[in-house]
Amino acid sequence: MKKLTIALWSLLATTSLQAQEVLPVYLDESQPLEQRIEDALSRMTLDEKIAVIHAQSKFSSPGVKRLGFPDFWTDDGPHGVRPDVLWDEWVQAGQSNDSCVAFPALTCLAATWNPQMARLYGESLGEEALYRGKAMILGPGVNIYRTPLGGRNFEYMGEDPWLASRMVVPYIQGLQSKGVSACVKHYALNNDEEFRHQVNVVISDRALHEIYLPAFKAAVTEAGTWGIMGAYNLYKNQHNCHNDILLNQILKRDWQFDGVVVSDWGGCHNTEEAITNGLDLEFGSWTDGLTMGATNAYDSYYLALPYKRLIQEGKFSTKELDEKVRRLLRLFYRTTMNRQKPYGFLCSESHYEAALKIAQEGIVLLKNDRSLLPLQQPKRILVVGENAIKMMTVGGGSSSLKVQKEILPLDGIRDRFKGAEVDFARGYVGDTVQSYNGVTVGRSLYETRSADVLIAEAVEKAKKADVVILFGGLNKSNYQDCEGHDRQQYGLPYAQDRLIEALASANSNLVYVNISGNGVAMPWLSKVPAVVQGWFVGSEAGEAIASVLAGDVNPSGKLPFTWYTGLEQCGAHALNAFPGVWREDHQIIDEEYKEGIYVGYRWTDKQKLKPLFAFGHGLSYTTFKLGKLSADKQQMTANEKLTFTIPVTNTGSVAGAETVQLYISDKKSSVDRPVKELKAFQKVFLQPGETQQVSLTIDRQALSFYDETRGEWVAEPGVFEALVGTASDNLPARCSFNLNK
Ligand code: BGC
């Protein structure tokens, strides 16, 4: 018996010893993450360490094969999972399993003013990414809408730092809950496309911290993003992909970011700066060391052999390298090595439902005279405009997608209004190219008739219709809403203004649906009774827009930016501060953000300008009434919170949603402050006759400004006012309170 026990014990001991041997710390899930990282790091060779910090193909970087870490695949982002390109070419790989669901562009998501929609967005996108084997999505983008000419505004979340912050956090949390990393972009101050590699942004610390950084900060400190993408441009004469202040000081020291800084594709320019200034993972350099295009040049990346040589020559120790690799390993454990992550699925019904719901909540009813909308069972509908028949998921730059389906507006209208006769007139010719990066839509938009002929045809048809729905706006072509260039004009392109004027004279029931991610000039606005902002809403575009026009869905979107009458209402343009001034050598363009913190409504408020549509504006098919605003106290101290409550009633006859917005006004300050700033909001869904109490809570941060002399946020004691309402130009409920010492 004794012998047997001893034998059993020794067997158990050897087995557990063997178990220990076969399961090193870095693979043992029961061990703390940081210990696993250190263990893995200690086992890696110099070559393996160098390998994981730069790309091996257009969108992937190597894992550590010897230790069982798989390769790391990234992909754009941010509106759906981009189709695969060849290993080392910007050419379609021709896969048959990479047709995705296109979710609405992020301006539309921001226009929902509903963080739950952002969570749903992130989760759905994460599931698509998982199916496609992508560990990181290159998004979301939160650069601030500084001017409506910004070519990539459609990819971002509008002009307000608070709104963008509230929306970006749940997007990231949803995405990362699936074990897929976000890569928030483009950090920071990437507000121009045209000269994005050459722009050196000159900006006050206050504007940097109050306007341009908060959404990134929330992404890091609240959402805990695992990745962030450095921007192409420069700040303080240093490229942002290896910028000491932005990366080392603000991101990693102040915000304690523990994830990976990824370069934008080709945004790295210097090995030594990249080593010391916070870049962790280099992508897209396309370099042979000369910044020239060269294929399979990965060994020549700034963080590849050039880095290894500096270590071998003793110019650098492996201190910085180890720190970068630690971050990469942490990212691997969070994504590729996360064995708890769920399975993904592509093009599922639930993803289409999510895309539809987000689109329906984001579409904004800008104007609705005579309650022309929703349409009352029209018998003859005329649809006009190229944007009714143009796919918008293809084009626009890196966010371009290959979709399994995209319902075009004309098809959506035909499907929804089956009982009606639906005719179509082209109206204008925009850009007939319907392909991007090898993805072609397979439908021709070829048209040779002149603008005059097209307008005349549309007018003739309009005279016979009960209602005319014009789909116009911008598109995803160069110089429109598209990466790489900025818009060249605020006005609508392709003679659309003439078309709109002509249609408005021919038929008084004209509905204009504007497809864009930016504001546009509307000199004809007084002649058009109904205007809808239809964004770029992805796969379900036609169905989403038709459901709003028909009244199946009551619109509840609110503008995430100020819609100016003209560029002169925008601070950056009024001060002639866009796009900046070239230096003599014509290498760098200095762009001074002269408007400072006065971006969007902060500028129009200060100048007492009346925009075409205010930030936060958006109509509904029902009416809402706000009751009396109350606060849980009249005085607060710096450590306390203050909660405002206001009853909201749906006073109309259909269900609908209203977004209650709270702005703070500092009545007396030692520094210049905006008239008001958004600091809380909540969207409520109400049945006819229903009332809900909406509570909005603020803390000291909502009262603070960034003190440039102290380099910190400061809330000065004194009187503040809370302004509450349903748009930045409709804030009838007000209440003063005091911040005590
Ligand atoms: C864009 C990024 C994008 C990357 C990869 C760059 O040109 O600026 O937003 O993620 O390409 O496609």
CSV table of N, CA and C in Angstrom, one decimal, residues 37 40-41 43-57 59-74 136 260-263 279-283 298-299 301-305 307-308 320-333 336-337:
chain,number,residue,atom,x,y,z
A,37,ILE,N,4.1,38.4,-20.8
A,37,ILE,CA,4.8,39.3,-21.8
A,37,ILE,C,6.3,39.2,-21.5
A,40,ALA,N,7.7,35.9,-22.6
A,40,ALA,CA,7.8,35.8,-24.1
A,40,ALA,C,9.0,36.7,-24.6
A,41,LEU,N,9.1,37.9,-24.1
A,41,LEU,CA,10.1,38.8,-24.5
A,41,LEU,C,11.5,38.2,-24.2
A,43,ARG,N,12.4,35.2,-24.4
A,43,ARG,CA,12.7,34.1,-25.3
A,43,ARG,C,12.9,34.6,-26.7
A,44,MET,N,12.7,35.8,-27.0
A,44,MET,CA,12.8,36.3,-28.4
A,44,MET,C,14.2,36.7,-28.8
A,45,THR,N,14.6,36.4,-30.0
A,45,THR,CA,15.9,36.8,-30.5
A,45,THR,C,15.7,38.3,-31.0
A,46,LEU,N,16.9,38.9,-31.3
A,46,LEU,CA,16.9,40.3,-31.8
A,46,LEU,C,16.1,40.3,-33.1
A,47,ASP,N,16.3,39.4,-34.0
A,47,ASP,CA,15.6,39.4,-35.3
A,47,ASP,C,14.1,39.2,-35.1
A,48,GLU,N,13.7,38.4,-34.2
A,48,GLU,CA,12.2,38.3,-33.9
A,48,GLU,C,11.6,39.5,-33.4
A,49,LYS,N,12.4,40.2,-32.5
A,49,LYS,CA,11.9,41.5,-32.0
A,49,LYS,C,11.8,42.5,-33.1
A,50,ILE,N,12.8,42.6,-33.9
A,50,ILE,CA,12.7,43.6,-35.0
A,50,ILE,C,11.6,43.2,-36.0
A,51,ALA,N,11.3,42.0,-36.2
A,51,ALA,CA,10.3,41.6,-37.1
A,51,ALA,C,8.9,42.0,-36.7
A,52,VAL,N,8.6,41.9,-35.4
A,52,VAL,CA,7.2,42.2,-35.0
A,52,VAL,C,6.9,43.7,-35.0
A,53,ILE,N,7.9,44.5,-35.2
A,53,ILE,CA,7.5,46.0,-35.1
A,53,ILE,C,7.4,46.6,-36.5
A,54,HIS,N,7.4,45.8,-37.5
A,54,HIS,CA,7.1,46.4,-38.9
A,54,HIS,C,6.4,45.5,-39.7
A,55,ALA,N,5.8,46.0,-40.8
A,55,ALA,CA,4.9,45.2,-41.7
A,55,ALA,C,5.7,44.1,-42.4
A,56,GLN,N,5.0,43.1,-42.9
A,56,GLN,CA,5.6,42.1,-43.8
A,56,GLN,C,4.8,42.1,-45.1
A,57,SER,N,3.6,42.8,-45.1
A,57,SER,CA,2.8,42.9,-46.3
A,57,SER,C,2.0,44.2,-46.2
A,59,PHE,N,-0.9,44.8,-45.3
A,59,PHE,CA,-1.8,44.9,-44.1
A,59,PHE,C,-1.4,43.9,-42.9
A,60,SER,N,-0.3,43.2,-43.0
A,60,SER,CA,0.0,42.3,-41.9
A,60,SER,C,1.4,42.5,-41.4
A,61,SER,N,1.6,42.2,-40.2
A,61,SER,CA,3.0,42.1,-39.6
A,61,SER,C,3.2,40.7,-39.0
A,62,PRO,N,4.4,40.3,-38.9
A,62,PRO,CA,4.6,39.0,-38.4
A,62,PRO,C,4.4,38.8,-36.9
A,63,GLY,N,4.0,37.6,-36.5
A,63,GLY,CA,3.9,37.2,-35.1
A,63,GLY,C,5.3,36.6,-34.8
A,64,VAL,N,5.3,35.7,-33.8
A,64,VAL,CA,6.6,35.0,-33.5
A,64,VAL,C,6.3,33.6,-33.7
A,65,LYS,N,6.6,33.1,-34.9
A,65,LYS,CA,6.1,31.8,-35.3
A,65,LYS,C,6.7,30.7,-34.4
A,66,ARG,N,8.0,30.8,-34.1
A,66,ARG,CA,8.7,29.8,-33.2
A,66,ARG,C,8.0,29.7,-31.9
A,67,LEU,N,7.4,30.8,-31.4
A,67,LEU,CA,6.8,30.7,-30.1
A,67,LEU,C,5.3,30.5,-30.2
A,68,GLY,N,4.8,30.4,-31.4
A,68,GLY,CA,3.4,30.2,-31.5
A,68,GLY,C,2.5,31.4,-31.6
A,69,PHE,N,3.1,32.6,-31.8
A,69,PHE,CA,2.3,33.8,-32.0
A,69,PHE,C,1.9,34.0,-33.4
A,70,PRO,N,0.7,34.0,-33.8
A,70,PRO,CA,0.3,34.1,-35.2
A,70,PRO,C,0.6,35.4,-35.8
A,71,ASP,N,0.6,35.5,-37.1
A,71,ASP,CA,0.8,36.8,-37.8
A,71,ASP,C,-0.4,37.7,-37.4
A,72,PHE,N,-0.1,39.0,-37.5
A,72,PHE,CA,-1.1,40.0,-37.1
A,72,PHE,C,-1.7,40.7,-38.3
A,73,TRP,N,-3.0,40.6,-38.5
A,73,TRP,CA,-3.6,41.2,-39.7
A,73,TRP,C,-4.5,42.4,-39.3
A,74,THR,N,-4.2,43.4,-40.0
A,74,THR,CA,-5.0,44.6,-39.8
A,74,THR,C,-5.9,44.8,-41.0
A,136,MET,N,-7.1,43.7,-36.1
A,136,MET,CA,-7.2,45.1,-35.8
A,136,MET,C,-7.9,45.8,-37.0
A,260,VAL,N,-0.5,50.0,-28.7
A,260,VAL,CA,0.5,50.1,-29.8
A,260,VAL,C,0.2,51.3,-30.7
A,261,VAL,N,1.2,52.1,-30.9
A,261,VAL,CA,1.1,53.2,-31.9
A,261,VAL,C,1.5,52.6,-33.3
A,262,VAL,N,0.5,52.7,-34.2
A,262,VAL,CA,0.8,52.2,-35.5
A,262,VAL,C,1.0,53.4,-36.4
A,263,SER,N,1.9,53.3,-37.3
A,263,SER,CA,2.1,54.5,-38.2
A,263,SER,C,1.0,54.5,-39.3
A,279,LEU,N,6.8,55.5,-31.7
A,279,LEU,CA,6.2,54.6,-32.7
A,279,LEU,C,6.5,53.2,-32.4
A,280,ASP,N,5.5,52.3,-32.5
A,280,ASP,CA,5.7,50.9,-32.1
A,280,ASP,C,5.6,50.0,-33.3
A,281,LEU,N,4.8,50.3,-34.3
A,281,LEU,CA,4.6,49.4,-35.4
A,281,LEU,C,4.5,50.2,-36.7
A,282,GLU,N,5.4,49.9,-37.7
A,282,GLU,CA,5.5,50.7,-38.9
A,282,GLU,C,4.8,50.0,-40.0
A,283,PHE,N,4.0,50.7,-40.7
A,283,PHE,CA,3.2,50.1,-41.8
A,283,PHE,C,3.3,51.0,-43.1
A,298,TYR,N,10.3,45.5,-47.2
A,298,TYR,CA,10.0,45.5,-45.8
A,298,TYR,C,11.3,45.5,-44.9
A,299,ASP,N,12.3,44.8,-45.4
A,299,ASP,CA,13.6,44.8,-44.7
A,299,ASP,C,14.2,46.2,-44.6
A,301,TYR,N,12.4,48.9,-44.2
A,301,TYR,CA,11.6,49.8,-43.4
A,301,TYR,C,12.5,50.5,-42.3
A,302,TYR,N,12.0,51.7,-41.9
A,302,TYR,CA,12.8,52.4,-40.9
A,302,TYR,C,13.0,51.6,-39.6
A,303,LEU,N,12.0,50.8,-39.3
A,303,LEU,CA,12.1,50.0,-38.0
A,303,LEU,C,12.5,48.6,-38.3
A,304,ALA,N,13.2,48.4,-39.5
A,304,ALA,CA,13.7,47.0,-39.8
A,304,ALA,C,15.2,47.0,-39.7
A,305,LEU,N,15.8,46.6,-40.8
A,305,LEU,CA,17.3,46.5,-40.8
A,305,LEU,C,18.0,47.8,-40.3
A,307,TYR,N,17.2,49.8,-38.1
A,307,TYR,CA,17.1,49.8,-36.7
A,307,TYR,C,18.1,48.8,-36.1
A,308,LYS,N,18.1,47.6,-36.7
A,308,LYS,CA,18.9,46.5,-36.2
A,308,LYS,C,20.4,46.9,-36.3
A,320,GLU,N,14.5,50.6,-26.0
A,320,GLU,CA,13.4,51.1,-26.7
A,320,GLU,C,12.7,49.9,-27.4
A,321,LEU,N,13.5,49.1,-28.0
A,321,LEU,CA,13.0,47.9,-28.8
A,321,LEU,C,12.1,47.0,-27.9
A,322,ASP,N,12.7,46.7,-26.7
A,322,ASP,CA,11.9,45.8,-25.8
A,322,ASP,C,10.6,46.5,-25.4
A,323,GLU,N,10.6,47.8,-25.2
A,323,GLU,CA,9.4,48.4,-24.8
A,323,GLU,C,8.3,48.3,-26.0
A,324,LYS,N,8.8,48.5,-27.2
A,324,LYS,CA,7.9,48.4,-28.3
A,324,LYS,C,7.4,46.9,-28.4
A,325,VAL,N,8.3,46.0,-28.2
A,325,VAL,CA,7.9,44.6,-28.3
A,325,VAL,C,6.9,44.2,-27.2
A,326,ARG,N,7.1,44.7,-26.0
A,326,ARG,CA,6.2,44.5,-24.9
A,326,ARG,C,4.7,44.9,-25.4
A,327,ARG,N,4.7,46.1,-26.0
A,327,ARG,CA,3.4,46.6,-26.4
A,327,ARG,C,2.8,45.7,-27.5
A,328,LEU,N,3.6,45.2,-28.4
A,328,LEU,CA,3.1,44.3,-29.4
A,328,LEU,C,2.6,43.0,-28.8
A,329,LEU,N,3.4,42.4,-27.9
A,329,LEU,CA,3.0,41.2,-27.2
A,329,LEU,C,1.7,41.4,-26.5
A,330,ARG,N,1.5,42.5,-25.8
A,330,ARG,CA,0.3,42.8,-25.1
A,330,ARG,C,-0.9,42.8,-26.1
A,331,LEU,N,-0.6,43.4,-27.3
A,331,LEU,CA,-1.7,43.4,-28.3
A,331,LEU,C,-2.0,42.0,-28.8
A,332,PHE,N,-1.0,41.2,-29.0
A,332,PHE,CA,-1.2,39.8,-29.4
A,332,PHE,C,-2.1,39.1,-28.4
A,333,TYR,N,-1.7,39.2,-27.1
A,333,TYR,CA,-2.5,38.5,-26.1
A,333,TYR,C,-4.0,39.0,-26.1
A,336,THR,N,-4.9,38.2,-31.2
A,336,THR,CA,-4.7,36.8,-31.8
A,336,THR,C,-4.5,35.7,-30.8
A,337,MET,N,-3.9,36.0,-29.6
A,337,MET,CA,-3.7,35.0,-28.6
A,337,MET,C,-4.8,34.9,-27.6
